[in-house]
């Protein structure tokens, strides 16, 4: 049996993909992550609120997501001790706006700077595309920056803004901040309408057939065409099981979907496995990435999962045609981006500045003991923070990132989501692209 | 040195640099700007801004513009160690209309793992060949702390299993100038916080060569690009403080230029997040602001295209450009209070700029009130806004 090892570049951080071949086909795949930092250990014995400043540093791409999961964990800890905080609608909206900014930026960046260059490279291996030297990419870069500037009106900075506290947000935006933020958002929308969707957002959002999208002259249609050319409409299929545990404006409650039936999900069935990690066995382990399972099964999380549980019509149509193939997964991010843009605009327009930003907890955080859990939907999928505190100090802190759901390592008889999507392929190039369709981020996978 | 002499020296250096061949035959910065709709006037305005930021007299603006045009003569290698990629991310969000990012692209970035996402050069130019080719000539920028853990596997780069430490050392040996980008690379960063599970080290611990620290979590894009331009202009290390931070960027405390400073002097503090003082934009010292102990220019340069910064969004500065801040500056949501904190200028940060009642600041909350009272009597309690 032949084994090949390749380093995966053009992702956040670094990963190594080890493929086992049999009869020129991938028989089994190992996804290895080597850059461990130990953030869960570092969090121990620190004051509870310090987690709000520390956890964003898990990832420079999803830093707001971590701050948000962390604050929800603390609010749930307070609730578990009997104090239900009243977080104003305004504070909730501001949190969502900042989080959406992070998601929008991530989706645009990923599509233009990872997916499109990869597709061009598949077409022409000598392609040395440079994001800045082509005008479109320069504009994409600007849209990415503008979506972040939009959010920083509330978060202070990106990455690593500290603006959430149990009870609300610390910022007190003025009308002028909201107007400026809207200006930035409008520019991002204009970019996406012109280049990504090739039509107005509203029109795009009214579609329910893949065919309507595939004909418009735009970056999305270009990507779809290319993927069809190389067979990515049938490659990279996994279990076709989806999970979204965090809240969203697109659906209610935590949900899972399999074979397009949507059922409620319960966080208590989440389980983290240490199999194949260095933590379980220093010698036999081969990665720092844990794996996350739901009822002992692997589920896919992320934009595709969210849209599937939300029964989004356009996504459903893509899914009907291509199942959970790479093409569907890639398109999901672009579709979600459209919803996020329109949702964020509504939030900004309707933000009620008269409400308080913050309602302080009655209990003294410095004396709190108990446990709490925060679950949110980050750009790459469900993110869970679990905290246990004793007299205001962190006793233990556990973080389950979206990437450990998708990019964990299972066994031959029960491979994890991405592993399963790789089995049966006949080329490394395809495997590489399929792995990237999960939006790999090694820094948050291993922390 | 007098201005005229310095001007002459820099001009000479630039004209020498001009004779070097371009690393890649690509468009000149002028052509790039034009293509992106940035006028010469915008460009000069930008150059004037950077000149001021580097504390150079305004007559030096044309030199700054020329330095920016010559960024394609210097190869840059950017390495990722144990980190969150936040610094690269910060850099990529540079100023509108993204002159900084155009400049950074114009710089001959030979190796950068995440940016290559976009650039896609890495297939051809791997790290080793870049180092080999530009030996003694390239600028090395390192992001992230360097794990020197007991296990080889904390950060192994590439399928051949080279440790991060080894590749950083190798690159440092061959570099012309070395910048530690971000608090991780400068001081170890979050992974070096107690109990430092991977034994993460600052870059300066793994090389004997001088390392210029550009700390911050993340550092502002301005500080990253500013340092490159400084190097192109001068060809030497900038004036550094005791922690090897360039004085032009880290010479003042956050507190010195903070928009809430008037409230500090007037003794007007947010007592608790969300209170009436918070709505009025009072000083955040009592809810944990570490601005008086932190040397950096965030209060002037801000983040995300100059949009905002943490203090503007109602959260205190966390002190991220100071060594060991993860362990020394916490708890983050409380005043440092009666603990003495070591800064570059000795114990208690207020010795330098704030001559009034400074020791009181670090003493107690009562001290702050007293300090404020004195300041108010002296008539400096005017509120800004
Ligand atoms: S210095 Fe901060 S932003 Fe930079 S890599 Fe370290 S934690 Fe991330
Ligand atoms: S203590 Fe912080 S908020 Fe107050 S003036 Fe100083 S830097 Fe600004």
Short mmCIF file of N, CA and C in Angstrom, two decimals, chain B residues 249-368:
data_model
loop_
_atom_site.label_atom_id
_atom_site.label_comp_id
_atom_site.label_asym_id
_atom_site.label_seq_id
_atom_site.Cartn_x
_atom_site.Cartn_y
_atom_site.Cartn_z
N UNK B 249 7.00 54.27 17.67
CA UNK B 249 5.65 53.70 17.82
C UNK B 249 5.30 53.44 19.29
N UNK B 250 6.28 53.11 20.08
CA UNK B 250 6.00 52.68 21.45
C UNK B 250 6.58 53.64 22.49
N UNK B 251 6.76 54.89 22.09
CA UNK B 251 7.38 55.85 23.00
C UNK B 251 6.40 56.47 23.98
N UNK B 252 5.13 56.44 23.64
CA UNK B 252 4.13 57.06 24.51
C UNK B 252 3.17 56.02 25.04
N UNK B 253 2.55 56.38 26.17
CA UNK B 253 1.56 55.46 26.71
C UNK B 253 0.21 55.66 26.04
N UNK B 254 -0.56 54.61 25.97
CA UNK B 254 -1.93 54.67 25.47
C UNK B 254 -2.65 55.85 26.15
N UNK B 255 -2.44 55.93 27.43
CA UNK B 255 -3.05 56.92 28.30
C UNK B 255 -2.76 58.36 27.86
N UNK B 256 -1.56 58.58 27.28
CA UNK B 256 -1.16 59.94 26.96
C UNK B 256 -2.03 60.59 25.88
N UNK B 257 -2.52 59.76 24.98
CA UNK B 257 -3.29 60.34 23.88
C UNK B 257 -4.72 59.81 23.85
N UNK B 258 -5.17 59.29 24.96
CA UNK B 258 -6.50 58.68 24.99
C UNK B 258 -7.59 59.74 24.95
N UNK B 259 -8.64 59.45 24.19
CA UNK B 259 -9.74 60.42 24.10
C UNK B 259 -10.51 60.56 25.41
N UNK B 260 -10.31 59.64 26.33
CA UNK B 260 -11.01 59.73 27.62
C UNK B 260 -10.13 60.38 28.69
N UNK B 261 -8.96 60.80 28.29
CA UNK B 261 -7.99 61.31 29.25
C UNK B 261 -8.53 62.50 30.05
N UNK B 262 -9.27 63.35 29.39
CA UNK B 262 -9.83 64.50 30.09
C UNK B 262 -10.64 64.05 31.30
N UNK B 263 -11.36 62.97 31.14
CA UNK B 263 -12.19 62.45 32.23
C UNK B 263 -11.33 61.87 33.34
N UNK B 264 -10.24 61.26 32.95
CA UNK B 264 -9.32 60.74 33.96
C UNK B 264 -8.84 61.90 34.83
N UNK B 265 -8.38 62.95 34.15
CA UNK B 265 -7.84 64.09 34.88
C UNK B 265 -8.91 64.76 35.74
N UNK B 266 -10.14 64.67 35.28
CA UNK B 266 -11.22 65.30 36.04
C UNK B 266 -11.77 64.36 37.12
N UNK B 267 -11.20 63.17 37.19
CA UNK B 267 -11.67 62.22 38.20
C UNK B 267 -13.03 61.64 37.87
N UNK B 268 -13.36 61.57 36.58
CA UNK B 268 -14.66 61.02 36.19
C UNK B 268 -14.47 59.61 35.64
N UNK B 269 -14.90 58.66 36.42
CA UNK B 269 -14.64 57.27 36.05
C UNK B 269 -15.92 56.46 35.84
N UNK B 270 -15.84 55.52 34.91
CA UNK B 270 -16.86 54.49 34.82
C UNK B 270 -16.63 53.61 36.05
N UNK B 271 -17.66 53.47 36.88
CA UNK B 271 -17.46 52.66 38.09
C UNK B 271 -17.79 51.21 37.81
N UNK B 272 -18.68 51.03 36.84
CA UNK B 272 -19.19 49.69 36.53
C UNK B 272 -19.66 49.76 35.09
N UNK B 273 -19.41 48.71 34.31
CA UNK B 273 -19.88 48.73 32.92
C UNK B 273 -21.37 49.06 32.88
N UNK B 274 -21.75 49.89 31.95
CA UNK B 274 -23.17 50.17 31.77
C UNK B 274 -23.72 51.27 32.66
N UNK B 275 -22.89 51.87 33.52
CA UNK B 275 -23.44 52.91 34.39
C UNK B 275 -23.54 54.25 33.63
N UNK B 276 -24.00 55.28 34.35
CA UNK B 276 -24.20 56.57 33.69
C UNK B 276 -22.88 57.10 33.13
N UNK B 277 -21.79 56.85 33.85
CA UNK B 277 -20.48 57.31 33.39
C UNK B 277 -20.10 56.66 32.07
N UNK B 278 -20.45 55.40 31.91
CA UNK B 278 -20.12 54.69 30.67
C UNK B 278 -20.79 55.37 29.48
N UNK B 279 -22.03 55.77 29.70
CA UNK B 279 -22.75 56.45 28.61
C UNK B 279 -22.10 57.77 28.25
N UNK B 280 -21.51 58.41 29.27
CA UNK B 280 -20.89 59.72 29.01
C UNK B 280 -19.45 59.59 28.53
N UNK B 281 -18.97 58.37 28.42
CA UNK B 281 -17.61 58.20 27.90
C UNK B 281 -16.53 58.52 28.92
N UNK B 282 -16.81 58.29 30.20
CA UNK B 282 -15.82 58.55 31.24
C UNK B 282 -14.64 57.59 31.11
N UNK B 283 -13.62 57.84 31.91
CA UNK B 283 -12.39 57.04 31.88
C UNK B 283 -12.65 55.61 32.39
N UNK B 284 -11.95 54.66 31.80
CA UNK B 284 -12.20 53.25 32.09
C UNK B 284 -11.21 52.65 33.10
N UNK B 285 -10.43 53.50 33.73
CA UNK B 285 -9.39 52.99 34.63
C UNK B 285 -9.95 52.02 35.67
N UNK B 286 -11.07 52.40 36.29
CA UNK B 286 -11.59 51.59 37.39
C UNK B 286 -12.24 50.28 36.93
N UNK B 287 -12.55 50.18 35.65
CA UNK B 287 -13.03 48.88 35.16
C UNK B 287 -11.92 48.16 34.41
N UNK B 288 -10.70 48.52 34.73
CA UNK B 288 -9.59 47.70 34.29
C UNK B 288 -8.68 48.25 33.21
N UNK B 289 -8.85 49.49 32.80
CA UNK B 289 -7.99 49.97 31.71
C UNK B 289 -6.52 50.01 32.13
N UNK B 290 -5.68 49.43 31.27
CA UNK B 290 -4.24 49.38 31.55
C UNK B 290 -3.49 50.42 30.73
N UNK B 291 -4.24 51.37 30.18
CA UNK B 291 -3.62 52.42 29.36
C UNK B 291 -2.46 53.15 30.03
N UNK B 292 -2.54 53.43 31.33
CA UNK B 292 -1.44 54.15 31.96
C UNK B 292 -0.14 53.34 32.05
N UNK B 293 -0.21 52.06 31.80
CA UNK B 293 0.98 51.22 31.92
C UNK B 293 1.48 50.70 30.59
N UNK B 294 0.81 51.11 29.53
CA UNK B 294 1.04 50.45 28.25
C UNK B 294 1.58 51.41 27.20
N UNK B 295 2.70 51.03 26.63
CA UNK B 295 3.34 51.88 25.64
C UNK B 295 2.99 51.41 24.22
N UNK B 296 2.23 52.24 23.53
CA UNK B 296 1.81 51.89 22.17
C UNK B 296 1.07 53.10 21.60
N UNK B 297 0.78 53.05 20.31
CA UNK B 297 0.13 54.20 19.70
C UNK B 297 -1.31 53.95 19.26
N UNK B 298 -1.97 52.96 19.85
CA UNK B 298 -3.35 52.64 19.44
C UNK B 298 -4.29 53.82 19.59
N UNK B 299 -4.09 54.61 20.66
CA UNK B 299 -5.03 55.70 20.87
C UNK B 299 -4.89 56.75 19.77
N UNK B 300 -3.78 56.73 19.07
CA UNK B 300 -3.61 57.67 17.96
C UNK B 300 -3.91 57.00 16.62
N UNK B 301 -3.40 55.80 16.41
CA UNK B 301 -3.53 55.17 15.08
C UNK B 301 -4.79 54.33 14.93
N UNK B 302 -5.32 53.82 16.00
CA UNK B 302 -6.53 52.98 16.00
C UNK B 302 -6.42 51.76 15.08
N UNK B 303 -7.55 51.11 14.86
CA UNK B 303 -7.56 49.87 14.08
C UNK B 303 -8.59 49.91 12.96
N UNK B 304 -8.50 48.92 12.09
CA UNK B 304 -9.48 48.74 11.01
C UNK B 304 -9.77 50.04 10.28
N UNK B 305 -8.80 50.48 9.54
CA UNK B 305 -8.95 51.70 8.75
C UNK B 305 -9.30 52.88 9.64
N UNK B 306 -8.65 52.93 10.76
CA UNK B 306 -8.82 54.04 11.69
C UNK B 306 -10.23 54.13 12.27
N UNK B 307 -10.97 53.04 12.21
CA UNK B 307 -12.37 53.10 12.64
C UNK B 307 -12.50 53.32 14.14
N UNK B 308 -11.83 52.50 14.91
CA UNK B 308 -12.08 52.53 16.35
C UNK B 308 -10.93 51.83 17.06
N UNK B 309 -11.04 51.73 18.36
CA UNK B 309 -10.10 50.93 19.15
C UNK B 309 -10.81 50.56 20.43
N UNK B 310 -10.28 49.58 21.19
CA UNK B 310 -11.06 49.05 22.31
C UNK B 310 -11.60 50.11 23.27
N UNK B 311 -10.79 51.07 23.64
CA UNK B 311 -11.24 52.07 24.60
C UNK B 311 -12.44 52.87 24.05
N UNK B 312 -12.43 53.09 22.76
CA UNK B 312 -13.57 53.79 22.15
C UNK B 312 -14.84 52.95 22.29
N UNK B 313 -14.69 51.62 22.24
CA UNK B 313 -15.85 50.74 22.36
C UNK B 313 -16.15 50.40 23.81
N UNK B 314 -15.62 51.18 24.72
CA UNK B 314 -16.02 51.04 26.12
C UNK B 314 -15.31 49.98 26.93
N UNK B 315 -14.27 49.39 26.36
CA UNK B 315 -13.53 48.38 27.11
C UNK B 315 -12.12 48.90 27.33
N UNK B 316 -11.56 48.66 28.51
CA UNK B 316 -10.22 49.16 28.78
C UNK B 316 -9.17 48.53 27.89
N UNK B 317 -8.04 49.22 27.82
CA UNK B 317 -6.86 48.65 27.16
C UNK B 317 -6.40 47.48 28.02
N UNK B 318 -5.97 46.39 27.39
CA UNK B 318 -5.54 45.23 28.19
C UNK B 318 -4.02 45.17 28.35
N UNK B 319 -3.35 46.12 27.77
CA UNK B 319 -1.89 46.16 27.97
C UNK B 319 -1.12 45.21 27.07
N UNK B 320 -1.66 44.95 25.89
CA UNK B 320 -1.12 43.83 25.10
C UNK B 320 0.26 44.07 24.50
N UNK B 321 0.81 45.27 24.59
CA UNK B 321 2.15 45.43 24.02
C UNK B 321 3.25 45.39 25.09
N UNK B 322 2.87 45.02 26.30
CA UNK B 322 3.87 44.92 27.38
C UNK B 322 4.31 43.46 27.56
N UNK B 323 5.57 43.28 27.94
CA UNK B 323 6.04 41.90 28.16
C UNK B 323 5.24 41.23 29.27
N UNK B 324 4.92 39.97 29.07
CA UNK B 324 4.27 39.20 30.13
C UNK B 324 2.92 39.72 30.57
N UNK B 325 2.24 40.46 29.68
CA UNK B 325 1.01 41.11 30.14
C UNK B 325 -0.08 40.12 30.52
N UNK B 326 -0.07 38.94 29.93
CA UNK B 326 -1.11 37.97 30.25
C UNK B 326 -1.11 37.64 31.74
N UNK B 327 0.09 37.59 32.29
CA UNK B 327 0.18 37.23 33.70
C UNK B 327 0.25 38.46 34.61
N UNK B 328 0.83 39.55 34.11
CA UNK B 328 1.02 40.71 34.98
C UNK B 328 -0.16 41.67 35.03
N UNK B 329 -0.86 41.78 33.91
CA UNK B 329 -1.88 42.82 33.81
C UNK B 329 -3.25 42.36 34.28
N UNK B 330 -3.44 41.04 34.42
CA UNK B 330 -4.74 40.55 34.85
C UNK B 330 -4.96 40.85 36.31
N UNK B 331 -6.19 40.74 36.83
CA UNK B 331 -7.41 40.57 36.07
C UNK B 331 -7.67 41.76 35.15
N UNK B 332 -8.18 41.46 33.97
CA UNK B 332 -8.31 42.51 32.96
C UNK B 332 -9.44 43.49 33.22
N UNK B 333 -10.44 43.07 33.99
CA UNK B 333 -11.57 43.96 34.18
C UNK B 333 -11.50 44.68 35.53
N UNK B 334 -10.31 44.70 36.10
CA UNK B 334 -10.15 45.41 37.37
C UNK B 334 -8.92 46.30 37.28
N UNK B 335 -8.91 47.39 38.06
CA UNK B 335 -7.72 48.24 38.02
C UNK B 335 -6.54 47.50 38.60
N UNK B 336 -5.38 47.84 38.11
CA UNK B 336 -4.17 47.23 38.65
C UNK B 336 -4.05 47.60 40.13
N UNK B 337 -4.66 48.74 40.46
CA UNK B 337 -4.80 49.15 41.85
C UNK B 337 -3.49 49.29 42.57
N UNK B 338 -3.38 48.60 43.69
CA UNK B 338 -2.22 48.87 44.54
C UNK B 338 -0.98 48.06 44.19
N UNK B 339 -1.04 47.37 43.05
CA UNK B 339 0.17 46.65 42.67
C UNK B 339 1.09 47.56 41.89
N UNK B 340 2.37 47.49 42.15
CA UNK B 340 3.29 48.27 41.36
C UNK B 340 3.59 47.49 40.10
N UNK B 341 3.55 48.15 39.00
CA UNK B 341 3.80 47.45 37.75
C UNK B 341 5.07 47.98 37.12
N UNK B 342 5.93 47.07 36.73
CA UNK B 342 7.18 47.45 36.08
C UNK B 342 6.95 47.89 34.66
N UNK B 343 7.39 49.06 34.31
CA UNK B 343 7.33 49.43 32.91
C UNK B 343 8.75 49.76 32.47
N UNK B 344 8.85 50.09 31.23
CA UNK B 344 10.12 50.48 30.65
C UNK B 344 10.81 51.55 31.49
N UNK B 345 10.01 52.45 32.01
CA UNK B 345 10.61 53.58 32.72
C UNK B 345 10.63 53.37 34.23
N UNK B 346 10.63 52.14 34.63
CA UNK B 346 10.71 51.87 36.05
C UNK B 346 9.36 51.52 36.62
N UNK B 347 9.31 51.49 37.92
CA UNK B 347 8.10 51.04 38.57
C UNK B 347 7.03 52.13 38.55
N UNK B 348 5.81 51.74 38.27
CA UNK B 348 4.74 52.72 38.25
C UNK B 348 4.84 53.50 36.96
N UNK B 349 3.85 53.37 36.14
CA UNK B 349 3.99 53.85 34.77
C UNK B 349 3.94 55.36 34.66
N UNK B 350 3.51 56.01 35.71
CA UNK B 350 3.22 57.42 35.52
C UNK B 350 4.40 58.34 35.73
N UNK B 351 5.55 57.75 35.97
CA UNK B 351 6.71 58.59 36.26
C UNK B 351 7.06 59.52 35.12
N UNK B 352 6.85 59.04 33.91
CA UNK B 352 7.34 59.84 32.79
C UNK B 352 6.53 61.09 32.48
N UNK B 353 5.32 60.87 32.03
CA UNK B 353 4.59 62.00 31.48
C UNK B 353 3.80 62.78 32.52
N UNK B 354 3.24 62.05 33.45
CA UNK B 354 2.30 62.64 34.35
C UNK B 354 3.01 63.02 35.64
N UNK B 355 3.35 64.24 35.76
CA UNK B 355 4.16 64.60 36.93
C UNK B 355 3.31 64.77 38.20
N UNK B 356 2.01 64.85 38.05
CA UNK B 356 1.17 65.14 39.19
C UNK B 356 0.64 63.89 39.87
N UNK B 357 0.94 63.74 41.11
CA UNK B 357 0.31 62.69 41.90
C UNK B 357 0.42 61.31 41.29
N UNK B 358 1.50 61.09 40.63
CA UNK B 358 1.59 59.86 39.87
C UNK B 358 1.63 58.60 40.71
N UNK B 359 2.40 58.64 41.75
CA UNK B 359 2.50 57.45 42.58
C UNK B 359 1.13 57.08 43.09
N UNK B 360 0.28 58.09 43.23
CA UNK B 360 -1.06 57.85 43.74
C UNK B 360 -1.86 56.97 42.82
N UNK B 361 -1.60 57.09 41.55
CA UNK B 361 -2.39 56.31 40.59
C UNK B 361 -2.25 54.83 40.87
N UNK B 362 -1.04 54.42 41.08
CA UNK B 362 -0.83 53.00 41.31
C UNK B 362 -1.14 52.62 42.75
N UNK B 363 -1.32 53.62 43.59
CA UNK B 363 -1.58 53.30 44.98
C UNK B 363 -2.94 52.66 45.19
N UNK B 364 -3.98 53.41 45.14
CA UNK B 364 -5.31 52.84 45.39
C UNK B 364 -6.34 53.63 44.62
N UNK B 365 -7.57 53.17 44.72
CA UNK B 365 -8.65 53.89 44.09
C UNK B 365 -8.76 55.28 44.72
N UNK B 366 -8.53 55.34 46.01
CA UNK B 366 -8.55 56.64 46.69
C UNK B 366 -7.50 57.53 46.05
N UNK B 367 -6.38 56.92 45.74
CA UNK B 367 -5.29 57.64 45.10
C UNK B 367 -5.75 58.28 43.81
N UNK B 368 -6.55 57.54 43.06
CA UNK B 368 -6.99 58.10 41.78
C UNK B 368 -7.82 59.34 42.03
#
